[in-house]
PDB file of C-alpha atoms in Angstrom:
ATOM      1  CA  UNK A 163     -60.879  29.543  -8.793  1.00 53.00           C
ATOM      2  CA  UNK A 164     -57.640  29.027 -10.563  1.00 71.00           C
ATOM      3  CA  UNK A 165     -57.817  26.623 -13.680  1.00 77.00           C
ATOM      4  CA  UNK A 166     -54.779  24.166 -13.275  1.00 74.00           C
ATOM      5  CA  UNK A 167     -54.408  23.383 -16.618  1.00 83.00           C
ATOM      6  CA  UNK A 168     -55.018  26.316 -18.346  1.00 89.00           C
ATOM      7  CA  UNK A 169     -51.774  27.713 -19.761  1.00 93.00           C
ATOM      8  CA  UNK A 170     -50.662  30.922 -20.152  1.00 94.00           C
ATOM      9  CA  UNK A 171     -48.218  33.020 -23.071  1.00 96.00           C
ATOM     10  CA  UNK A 172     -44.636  33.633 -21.796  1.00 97.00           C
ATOM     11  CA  UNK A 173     -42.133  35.331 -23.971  1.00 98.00           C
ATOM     12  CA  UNK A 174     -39.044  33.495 -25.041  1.00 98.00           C
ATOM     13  CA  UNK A 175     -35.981  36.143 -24.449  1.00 98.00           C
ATOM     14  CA  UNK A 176     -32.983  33.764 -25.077  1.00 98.00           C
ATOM     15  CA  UNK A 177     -32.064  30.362 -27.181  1.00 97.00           C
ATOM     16  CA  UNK A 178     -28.888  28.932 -25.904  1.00 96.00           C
ATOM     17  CA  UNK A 179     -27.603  25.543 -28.369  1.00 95.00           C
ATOM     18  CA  UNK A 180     -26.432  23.643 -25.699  1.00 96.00           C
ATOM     19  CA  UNK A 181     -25.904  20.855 -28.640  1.00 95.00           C
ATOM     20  CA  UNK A 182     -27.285  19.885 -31.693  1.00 92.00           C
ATOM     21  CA  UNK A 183     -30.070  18.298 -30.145  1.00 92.00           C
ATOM     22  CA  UNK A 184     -30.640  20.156 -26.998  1.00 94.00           C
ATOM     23  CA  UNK A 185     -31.434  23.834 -26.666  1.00 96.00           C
ATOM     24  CA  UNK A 186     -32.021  26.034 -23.553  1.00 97.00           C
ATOM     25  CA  UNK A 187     -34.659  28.523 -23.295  1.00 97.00           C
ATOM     26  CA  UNK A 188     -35.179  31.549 -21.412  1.00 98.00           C
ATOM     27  CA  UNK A 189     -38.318  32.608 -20.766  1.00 98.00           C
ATOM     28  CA  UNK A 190     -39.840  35.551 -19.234  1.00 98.00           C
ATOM     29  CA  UNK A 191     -41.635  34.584 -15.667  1.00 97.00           C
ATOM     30  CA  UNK A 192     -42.309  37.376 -12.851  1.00 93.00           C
ATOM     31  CA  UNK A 193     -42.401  34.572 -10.106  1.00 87.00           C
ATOM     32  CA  UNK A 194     -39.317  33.017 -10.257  1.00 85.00           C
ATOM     33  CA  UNK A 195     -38.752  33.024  -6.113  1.00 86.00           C
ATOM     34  CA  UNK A 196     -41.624  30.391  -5.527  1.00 90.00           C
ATOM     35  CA  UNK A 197     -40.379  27.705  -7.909  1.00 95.00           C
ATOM     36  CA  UNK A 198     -38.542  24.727  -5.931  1.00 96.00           C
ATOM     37  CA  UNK A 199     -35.809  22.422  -7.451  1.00 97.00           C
ATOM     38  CA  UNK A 200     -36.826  19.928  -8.829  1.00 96.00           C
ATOM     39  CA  UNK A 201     -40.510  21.275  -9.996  1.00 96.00           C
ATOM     40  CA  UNK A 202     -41.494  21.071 -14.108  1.00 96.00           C
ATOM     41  CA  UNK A 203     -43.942  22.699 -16.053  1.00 96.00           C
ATOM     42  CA  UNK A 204     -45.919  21.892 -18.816  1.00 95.00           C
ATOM     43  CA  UNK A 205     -44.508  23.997 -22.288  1.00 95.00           C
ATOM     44  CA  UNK A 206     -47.237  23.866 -25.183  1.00 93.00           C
ATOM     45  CA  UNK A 207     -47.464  25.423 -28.605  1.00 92.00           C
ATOM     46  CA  UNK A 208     -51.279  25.653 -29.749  1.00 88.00           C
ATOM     47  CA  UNK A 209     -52.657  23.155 -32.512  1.00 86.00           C
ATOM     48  CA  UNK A 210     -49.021  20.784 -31.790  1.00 87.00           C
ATOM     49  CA  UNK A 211     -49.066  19.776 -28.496  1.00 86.00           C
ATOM     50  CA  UNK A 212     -47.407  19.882 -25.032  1.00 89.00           C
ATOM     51  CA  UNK A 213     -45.059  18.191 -22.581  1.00 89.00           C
ATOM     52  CA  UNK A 214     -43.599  18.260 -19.070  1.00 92.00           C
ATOM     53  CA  UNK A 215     -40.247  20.232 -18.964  1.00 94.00           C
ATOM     54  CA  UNK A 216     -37.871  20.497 -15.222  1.00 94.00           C
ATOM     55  CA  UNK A 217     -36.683  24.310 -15.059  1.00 97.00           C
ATOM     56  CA  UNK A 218     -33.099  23.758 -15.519  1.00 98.00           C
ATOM     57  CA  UNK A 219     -32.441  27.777 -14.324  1.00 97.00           C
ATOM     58  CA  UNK A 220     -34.104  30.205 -12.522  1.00 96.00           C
ATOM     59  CA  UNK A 221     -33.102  34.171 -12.161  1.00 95.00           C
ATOM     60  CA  UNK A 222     -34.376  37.974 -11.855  1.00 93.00           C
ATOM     61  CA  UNK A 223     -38.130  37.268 -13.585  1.00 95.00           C
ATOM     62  CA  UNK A 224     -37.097  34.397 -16.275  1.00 98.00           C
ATOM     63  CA  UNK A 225     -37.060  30.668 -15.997  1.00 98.00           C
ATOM     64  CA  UNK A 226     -34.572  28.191 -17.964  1.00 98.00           C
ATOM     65  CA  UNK A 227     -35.988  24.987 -19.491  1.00 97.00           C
ATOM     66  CA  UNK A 228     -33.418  22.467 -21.513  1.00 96.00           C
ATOM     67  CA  UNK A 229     -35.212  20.547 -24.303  1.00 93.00           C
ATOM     68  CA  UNK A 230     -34.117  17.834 -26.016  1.00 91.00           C
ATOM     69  CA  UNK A 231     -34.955  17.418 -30.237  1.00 86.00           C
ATOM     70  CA  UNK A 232     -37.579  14.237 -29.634  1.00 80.00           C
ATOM     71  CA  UNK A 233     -41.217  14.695 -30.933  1.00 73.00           C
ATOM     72  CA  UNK A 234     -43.613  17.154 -32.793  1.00 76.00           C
ATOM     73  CA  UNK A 235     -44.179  19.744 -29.863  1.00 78.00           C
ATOM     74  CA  UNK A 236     -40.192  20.172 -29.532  1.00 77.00           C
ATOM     75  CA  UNK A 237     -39.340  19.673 -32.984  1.00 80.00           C
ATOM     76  CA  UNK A 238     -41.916  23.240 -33.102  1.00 86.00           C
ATOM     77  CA  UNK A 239     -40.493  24.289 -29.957  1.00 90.00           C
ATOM     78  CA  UNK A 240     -36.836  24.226 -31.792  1.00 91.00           C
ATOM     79  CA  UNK A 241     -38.157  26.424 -34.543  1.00 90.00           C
ATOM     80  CA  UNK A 242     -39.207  29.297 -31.916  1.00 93.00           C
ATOM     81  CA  UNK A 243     -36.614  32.753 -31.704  1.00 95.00           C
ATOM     82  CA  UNK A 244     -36.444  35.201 -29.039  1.00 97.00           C
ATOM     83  CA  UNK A 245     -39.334  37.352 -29.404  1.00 98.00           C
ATOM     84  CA  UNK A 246     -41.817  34.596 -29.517  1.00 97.00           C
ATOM     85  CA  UNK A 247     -44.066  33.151 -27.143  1.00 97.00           C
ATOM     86  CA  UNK A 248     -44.617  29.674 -25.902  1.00 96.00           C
ATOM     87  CA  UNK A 249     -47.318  28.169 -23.450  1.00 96.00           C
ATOM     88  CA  UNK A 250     -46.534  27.579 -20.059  1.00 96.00           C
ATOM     89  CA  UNK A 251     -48.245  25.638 -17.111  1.00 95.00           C
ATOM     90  CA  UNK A 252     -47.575  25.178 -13.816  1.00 93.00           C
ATOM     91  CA  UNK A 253     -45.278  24.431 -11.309  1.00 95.00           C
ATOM     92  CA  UNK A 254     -46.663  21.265 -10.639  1.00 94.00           C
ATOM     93  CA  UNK A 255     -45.008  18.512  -8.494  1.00 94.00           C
ATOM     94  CA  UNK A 256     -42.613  18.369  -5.907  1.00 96.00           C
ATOM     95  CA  UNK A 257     -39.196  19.008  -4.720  1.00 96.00           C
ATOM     96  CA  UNK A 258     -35.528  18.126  -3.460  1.00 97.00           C
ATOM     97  CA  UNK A 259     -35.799  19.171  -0.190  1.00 96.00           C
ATOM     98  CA  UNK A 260     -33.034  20.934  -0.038  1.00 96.00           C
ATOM     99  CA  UNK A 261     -33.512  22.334   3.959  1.00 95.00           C
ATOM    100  CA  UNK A 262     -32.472  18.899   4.528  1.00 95.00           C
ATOM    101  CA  UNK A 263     -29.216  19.149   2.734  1.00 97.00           C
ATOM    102  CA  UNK A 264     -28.041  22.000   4.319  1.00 96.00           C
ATOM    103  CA  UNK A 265     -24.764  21.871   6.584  1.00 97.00           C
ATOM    104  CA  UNK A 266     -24.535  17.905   4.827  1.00 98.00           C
ATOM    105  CA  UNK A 267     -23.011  16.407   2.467  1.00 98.00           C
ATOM    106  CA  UNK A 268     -24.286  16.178  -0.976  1.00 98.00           C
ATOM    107  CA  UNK A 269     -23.612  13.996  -3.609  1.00 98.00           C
ATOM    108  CA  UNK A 270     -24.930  14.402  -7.106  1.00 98.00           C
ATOM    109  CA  UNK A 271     -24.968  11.712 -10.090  1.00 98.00           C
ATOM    110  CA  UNK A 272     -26.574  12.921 -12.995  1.00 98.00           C
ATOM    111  CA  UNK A 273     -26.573  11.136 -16.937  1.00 96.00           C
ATOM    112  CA  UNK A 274     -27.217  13.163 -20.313  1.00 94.00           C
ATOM    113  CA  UNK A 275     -30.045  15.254 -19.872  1.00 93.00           C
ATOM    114  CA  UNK A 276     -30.847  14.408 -16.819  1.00 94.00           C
ATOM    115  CA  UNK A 277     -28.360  17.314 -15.663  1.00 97.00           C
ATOM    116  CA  UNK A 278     -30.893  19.446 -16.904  1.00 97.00           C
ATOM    117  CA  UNK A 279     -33.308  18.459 -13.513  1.00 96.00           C
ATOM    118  CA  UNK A 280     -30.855  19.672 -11.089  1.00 98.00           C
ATOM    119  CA  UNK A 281     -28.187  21.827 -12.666  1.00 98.00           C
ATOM    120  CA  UNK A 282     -30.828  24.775 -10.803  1.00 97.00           C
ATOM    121  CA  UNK A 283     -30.012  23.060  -7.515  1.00 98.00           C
ATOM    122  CA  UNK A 284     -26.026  22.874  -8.086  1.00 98.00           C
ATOM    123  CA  UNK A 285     -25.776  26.570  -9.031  1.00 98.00           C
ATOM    124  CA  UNK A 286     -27.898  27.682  -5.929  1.00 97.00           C
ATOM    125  CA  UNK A 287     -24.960  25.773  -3.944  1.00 98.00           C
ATOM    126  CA  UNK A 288     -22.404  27.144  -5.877  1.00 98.00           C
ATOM    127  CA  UNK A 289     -23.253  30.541  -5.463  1.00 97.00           C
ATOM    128  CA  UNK A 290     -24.446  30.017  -1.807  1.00 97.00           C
ATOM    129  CA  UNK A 291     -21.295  27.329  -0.874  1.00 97.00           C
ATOM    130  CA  UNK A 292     -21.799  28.548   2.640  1.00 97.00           C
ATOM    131  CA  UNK A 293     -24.865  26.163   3.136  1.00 98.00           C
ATOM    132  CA  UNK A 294     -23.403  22.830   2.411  1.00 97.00           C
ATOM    133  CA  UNK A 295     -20.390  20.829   3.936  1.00 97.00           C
ATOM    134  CA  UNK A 296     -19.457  19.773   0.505  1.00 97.00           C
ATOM    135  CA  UNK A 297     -20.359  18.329  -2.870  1.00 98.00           C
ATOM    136  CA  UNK A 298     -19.656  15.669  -4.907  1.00 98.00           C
ATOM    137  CA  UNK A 299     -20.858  15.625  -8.326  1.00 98.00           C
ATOM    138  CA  UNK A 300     -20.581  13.358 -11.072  1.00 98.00           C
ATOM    139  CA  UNK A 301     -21.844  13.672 -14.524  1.00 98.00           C
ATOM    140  CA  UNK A 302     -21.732  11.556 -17.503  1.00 98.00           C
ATOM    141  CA  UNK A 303     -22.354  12.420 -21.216  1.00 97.00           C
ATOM    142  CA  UNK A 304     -22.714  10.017 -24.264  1.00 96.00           C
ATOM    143  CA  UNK A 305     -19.668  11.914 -26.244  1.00 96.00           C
ATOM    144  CA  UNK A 306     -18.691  15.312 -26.248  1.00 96.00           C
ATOM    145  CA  UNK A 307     -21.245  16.540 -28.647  1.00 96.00           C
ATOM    146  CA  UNK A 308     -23.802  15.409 -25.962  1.00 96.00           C
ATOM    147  CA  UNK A 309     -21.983  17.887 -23.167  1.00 97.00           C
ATOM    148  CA  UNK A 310     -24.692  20.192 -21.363  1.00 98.00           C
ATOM    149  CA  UNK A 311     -23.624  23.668 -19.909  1.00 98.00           C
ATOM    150  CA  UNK A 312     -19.981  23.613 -20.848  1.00 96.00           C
ATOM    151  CA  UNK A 313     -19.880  26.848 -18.423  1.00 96.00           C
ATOM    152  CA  UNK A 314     -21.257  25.372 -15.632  1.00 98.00           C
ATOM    153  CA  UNK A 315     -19.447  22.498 -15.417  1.00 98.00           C
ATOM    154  CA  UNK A 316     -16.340  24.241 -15.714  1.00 97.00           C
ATOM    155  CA  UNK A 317     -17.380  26.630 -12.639  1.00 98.00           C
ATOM    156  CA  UNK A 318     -18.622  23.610 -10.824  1.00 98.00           C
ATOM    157  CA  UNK A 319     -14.945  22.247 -10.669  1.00 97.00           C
ATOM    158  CA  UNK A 320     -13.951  25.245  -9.082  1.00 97.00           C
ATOM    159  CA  UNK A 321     -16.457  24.373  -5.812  1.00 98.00           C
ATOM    160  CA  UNK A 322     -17.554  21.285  -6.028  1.00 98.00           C
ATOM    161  CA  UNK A 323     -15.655  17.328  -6.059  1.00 97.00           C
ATOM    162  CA  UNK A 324     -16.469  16.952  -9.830  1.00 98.00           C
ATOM    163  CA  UNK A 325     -15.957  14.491 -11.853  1.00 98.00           C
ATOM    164  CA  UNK A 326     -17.402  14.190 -15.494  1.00 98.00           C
ATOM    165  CA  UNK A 327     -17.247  10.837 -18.279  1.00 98.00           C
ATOM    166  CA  UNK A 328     -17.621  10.137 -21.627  1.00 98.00           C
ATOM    167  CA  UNK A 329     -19.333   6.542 -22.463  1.00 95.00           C
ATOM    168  CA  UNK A 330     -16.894   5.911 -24.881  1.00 91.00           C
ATOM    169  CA  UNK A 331     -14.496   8.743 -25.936  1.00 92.00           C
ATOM    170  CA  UNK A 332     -11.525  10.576 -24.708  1.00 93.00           C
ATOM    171  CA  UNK A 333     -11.438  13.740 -24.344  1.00 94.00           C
ATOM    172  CA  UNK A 334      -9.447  16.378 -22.443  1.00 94.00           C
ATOM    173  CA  UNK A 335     -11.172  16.991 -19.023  1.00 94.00           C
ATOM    174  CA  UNK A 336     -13.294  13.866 -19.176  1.00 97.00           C
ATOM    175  CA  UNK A 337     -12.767  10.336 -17.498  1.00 97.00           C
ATOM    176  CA  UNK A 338     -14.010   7.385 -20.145  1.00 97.00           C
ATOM    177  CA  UNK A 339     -16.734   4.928 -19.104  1.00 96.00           C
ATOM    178  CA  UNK A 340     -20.331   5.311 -17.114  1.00 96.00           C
ATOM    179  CA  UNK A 341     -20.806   6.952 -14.047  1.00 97.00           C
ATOM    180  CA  UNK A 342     -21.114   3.839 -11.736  1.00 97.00           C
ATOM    181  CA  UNK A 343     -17.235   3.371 -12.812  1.00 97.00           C
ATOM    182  CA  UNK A 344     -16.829   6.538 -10.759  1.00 98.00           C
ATOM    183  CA  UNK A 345     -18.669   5.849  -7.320  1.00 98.00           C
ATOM    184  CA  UNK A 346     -16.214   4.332  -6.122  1.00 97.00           C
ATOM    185  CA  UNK A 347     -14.312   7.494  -5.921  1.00 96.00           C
ATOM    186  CA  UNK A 348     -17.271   9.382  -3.620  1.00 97.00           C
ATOM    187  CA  UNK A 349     -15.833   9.060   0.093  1.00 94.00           C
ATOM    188  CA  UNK A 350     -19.272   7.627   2.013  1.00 95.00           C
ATOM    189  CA  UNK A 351     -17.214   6.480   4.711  1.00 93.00           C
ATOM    190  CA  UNK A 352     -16.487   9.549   5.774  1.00 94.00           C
ATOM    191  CA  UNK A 353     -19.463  10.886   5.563  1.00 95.00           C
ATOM    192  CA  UNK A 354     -21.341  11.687   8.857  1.00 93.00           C
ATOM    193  CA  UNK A 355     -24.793  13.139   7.324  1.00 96.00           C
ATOM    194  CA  UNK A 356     -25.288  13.268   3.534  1.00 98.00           C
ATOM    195  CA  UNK A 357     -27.374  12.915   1.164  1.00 98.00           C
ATOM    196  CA  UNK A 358     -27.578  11.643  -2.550  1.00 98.00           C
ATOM    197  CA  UNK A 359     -29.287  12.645  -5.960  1.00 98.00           C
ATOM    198  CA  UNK A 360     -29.757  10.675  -8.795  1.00 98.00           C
ATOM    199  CA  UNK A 361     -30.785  11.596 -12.185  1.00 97.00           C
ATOM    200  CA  UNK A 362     -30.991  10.533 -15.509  1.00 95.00           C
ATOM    201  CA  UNK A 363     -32.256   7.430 -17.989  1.00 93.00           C
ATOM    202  CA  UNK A 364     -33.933   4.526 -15.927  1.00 91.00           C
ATOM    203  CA  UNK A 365     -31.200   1.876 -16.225  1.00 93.00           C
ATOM    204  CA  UNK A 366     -28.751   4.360 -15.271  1.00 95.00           C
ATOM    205  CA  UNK A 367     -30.536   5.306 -12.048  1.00 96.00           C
ATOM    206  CA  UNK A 368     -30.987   1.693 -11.224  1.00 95.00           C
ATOM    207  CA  UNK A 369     -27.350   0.825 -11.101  1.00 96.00           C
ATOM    208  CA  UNK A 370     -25.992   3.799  -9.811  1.00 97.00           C
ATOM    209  CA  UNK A 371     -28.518   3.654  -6.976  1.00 97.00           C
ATOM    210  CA  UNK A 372     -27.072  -0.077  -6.200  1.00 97.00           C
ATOM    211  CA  UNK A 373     -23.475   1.203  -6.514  1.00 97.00           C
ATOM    212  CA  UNK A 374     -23.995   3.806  -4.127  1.00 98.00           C
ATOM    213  CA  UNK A 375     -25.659   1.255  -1.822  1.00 97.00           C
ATOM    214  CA  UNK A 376     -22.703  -1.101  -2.397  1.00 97.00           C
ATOM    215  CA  UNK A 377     -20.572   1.467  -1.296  1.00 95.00           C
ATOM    216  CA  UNK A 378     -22.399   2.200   1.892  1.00 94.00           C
ATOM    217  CA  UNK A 379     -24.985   4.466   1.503  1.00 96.00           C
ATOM    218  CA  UNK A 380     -28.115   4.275   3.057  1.00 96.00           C
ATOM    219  CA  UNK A 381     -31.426   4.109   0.939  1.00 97.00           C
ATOM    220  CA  UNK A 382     -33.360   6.622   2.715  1.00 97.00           C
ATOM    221  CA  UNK A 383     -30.229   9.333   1.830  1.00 97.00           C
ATOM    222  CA  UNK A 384     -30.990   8.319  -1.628  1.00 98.00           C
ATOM    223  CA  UNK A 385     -33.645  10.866  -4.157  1.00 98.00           C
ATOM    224  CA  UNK A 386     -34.296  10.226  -7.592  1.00 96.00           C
ATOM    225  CA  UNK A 387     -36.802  11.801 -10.165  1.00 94.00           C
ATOM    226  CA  UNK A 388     -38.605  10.213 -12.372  1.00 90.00           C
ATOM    227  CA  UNK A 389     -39.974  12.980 -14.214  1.00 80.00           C
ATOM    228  CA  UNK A 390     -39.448  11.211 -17.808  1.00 69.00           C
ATOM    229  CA  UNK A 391     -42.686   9.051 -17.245  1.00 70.00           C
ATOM    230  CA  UNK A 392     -45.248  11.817 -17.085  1.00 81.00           C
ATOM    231  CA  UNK A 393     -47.517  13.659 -18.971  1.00 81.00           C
ATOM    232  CA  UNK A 394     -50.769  15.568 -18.545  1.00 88.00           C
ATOM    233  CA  UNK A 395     -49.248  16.989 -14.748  1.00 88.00           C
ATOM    234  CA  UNK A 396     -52.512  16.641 -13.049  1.00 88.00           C
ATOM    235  CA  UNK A 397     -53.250  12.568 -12.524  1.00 88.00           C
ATOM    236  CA  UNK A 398     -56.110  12.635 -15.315  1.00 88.00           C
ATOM    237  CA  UNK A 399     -54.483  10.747 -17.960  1.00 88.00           C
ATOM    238  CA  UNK A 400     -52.513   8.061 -16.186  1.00 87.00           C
ATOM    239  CA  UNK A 401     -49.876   7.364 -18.221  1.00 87.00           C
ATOM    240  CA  UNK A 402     -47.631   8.136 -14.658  1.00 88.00           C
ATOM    241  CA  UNK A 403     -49.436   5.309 -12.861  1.00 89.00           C
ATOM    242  CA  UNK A 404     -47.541   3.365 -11.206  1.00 86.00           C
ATOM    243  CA  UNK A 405     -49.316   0.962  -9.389  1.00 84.00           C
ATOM    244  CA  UNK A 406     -51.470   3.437  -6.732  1.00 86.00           C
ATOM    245  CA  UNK A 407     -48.994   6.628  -7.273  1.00 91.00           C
ATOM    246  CA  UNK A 408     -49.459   8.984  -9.848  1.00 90.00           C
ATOM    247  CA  UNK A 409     -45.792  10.069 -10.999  1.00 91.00           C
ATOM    248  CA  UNK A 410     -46.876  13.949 -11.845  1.00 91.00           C
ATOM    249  CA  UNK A 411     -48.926  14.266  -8.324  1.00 91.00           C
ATOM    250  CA  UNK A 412     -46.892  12.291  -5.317  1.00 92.00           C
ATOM    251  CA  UNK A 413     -43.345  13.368  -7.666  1.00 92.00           C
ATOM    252  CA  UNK A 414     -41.484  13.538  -9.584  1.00 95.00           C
ATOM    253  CA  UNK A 415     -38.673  13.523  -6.862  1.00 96.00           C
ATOM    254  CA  UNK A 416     -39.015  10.233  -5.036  1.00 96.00           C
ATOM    255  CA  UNK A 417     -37.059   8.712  -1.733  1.00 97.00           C
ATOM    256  CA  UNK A 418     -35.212   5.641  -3.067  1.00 97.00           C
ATOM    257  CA  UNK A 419     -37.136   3.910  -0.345  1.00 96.00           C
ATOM    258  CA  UNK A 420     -40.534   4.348  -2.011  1.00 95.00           C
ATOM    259  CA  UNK A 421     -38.756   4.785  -5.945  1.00 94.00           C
ATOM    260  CA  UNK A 422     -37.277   1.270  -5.692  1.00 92.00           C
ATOM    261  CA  UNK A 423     -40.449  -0.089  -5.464  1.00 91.00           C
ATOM    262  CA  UNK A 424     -41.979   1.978  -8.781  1.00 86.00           C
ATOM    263  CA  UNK A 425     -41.847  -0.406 -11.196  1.00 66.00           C
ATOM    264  CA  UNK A 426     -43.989  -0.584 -14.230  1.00 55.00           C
TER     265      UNK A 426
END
């Protein structure tokens, strides 16, 4: 019998600095095909500690995971150099079910870091444009030292409706001002089937899920993930419990018709 939460070594082959407090890792993984979008992992480092990290990027036997400066286990995490190993878990939870967004429309609202969850997702449809009627995408970033793959989001403009903000700042490339501000823009009335991620801090998800609903769209076309509330990945610690539904089990990718309602 397979021990769930018994984690295994994986070596680190690549440290991208996506900013100063966000790096992306490569690590080595041989089953890279049977991950789904939208699954995490647990990432440990023995005697510090561990925590639940989306795969960000997926490729020929390595898996990507973006991690944000925060705590102890990524402050040790930060320290780590190609070459090393780190502890890996999983995949646990589930998915975007993305068979259901084929030959649709898609629209994608992401905030900071919360890119990270389905920037996987966007490149499969970038490189595979053939399976989706179109996609709009909007992504908004604190400043521009908070920007997450610089290289994908240029690329992305070259497929996809994109638009990207600032909270604050101008800069060349970037409308100012949150991502609700930009909703407006996304063209639900013409829209015959679609459907519409969300990811990113709480609040953010909130409103943007009410803008979009303002502007037409229907709840059950609505996912979010709420993968920042978990922790152990199995339902034994229950800091995910919400009411009868255990975050890291039933999620972390939620209808908006069942997330509305998950409130601690």
């Amino acid at each position: 019998m397979n021990n769930i939460t018994l984690p295994s070594p994986h070596k680190i082959l690549d440290v991208i600095h996506e900013t100063n407090a966000e790096y992306t890792f490569r690590v080595a993984y041989d089953d890279h095909d049977n991950i789904m979008y939208g699954q995490f992992f647990q990432l440990s480092i023995p005697k510090v500690g561990e925590a639940p990290i989306s795969v960000s990027g997926k490729g020929d036997k390595w898996l990507e995971f973006t991690i944000r400066k925060v705590g102890k286990l990524t402050n040790g995490i930060f320290g780590l150099q190609p070459g090393d190993m780190v502890f890996m878990r999983g995949p646990y939870g589930n998915y975007f079910p993305v068979d259901e967004f084929k030959s649709k429309d898609l629209v994608v609202i992401a905030g900071g870091t919360g890119l990270a969850a389905v920037r996987a997702l966007l490149n499969h449809f970038y490189e595979y444009p053939e399976e989706i009627k179109s996609v709009n995408f909007i992504a908004g970033f604190k400043d521009i030292n908070s920007v997450l793959f610089e290289y994908d989001l240029k690329k992305f403009k070259t497929k996809f409706n994109a638009i990207y903000t600032l909270d604050n700042t101008r800069e060349d490339g970037f409308e100012t001002g949150m991502v609700t501000a930009y909703i407006e823009k996304i063209p639900f009335s013409t829209f015959k089937d679609y459907n519409v991620i969300i990811v990113g801090p709480p609040v953010m998800m909130h409103f943007a899920a009410k803008e979009c609903l303002a502007r037409g769209a229907e709840e059950s076309k609505i996912w979010v993930s709420l993968e920042r509330k978990m922790s152990c990945a199995v339902g034994k610690c229950g800091h995910c419990k919400i009411n009868g539904t255990y975050i890291c089990l039933d999620g972390p990718i939620f209808n908006y018709t069942r997330a509305k309602d998950l409130i601690d």
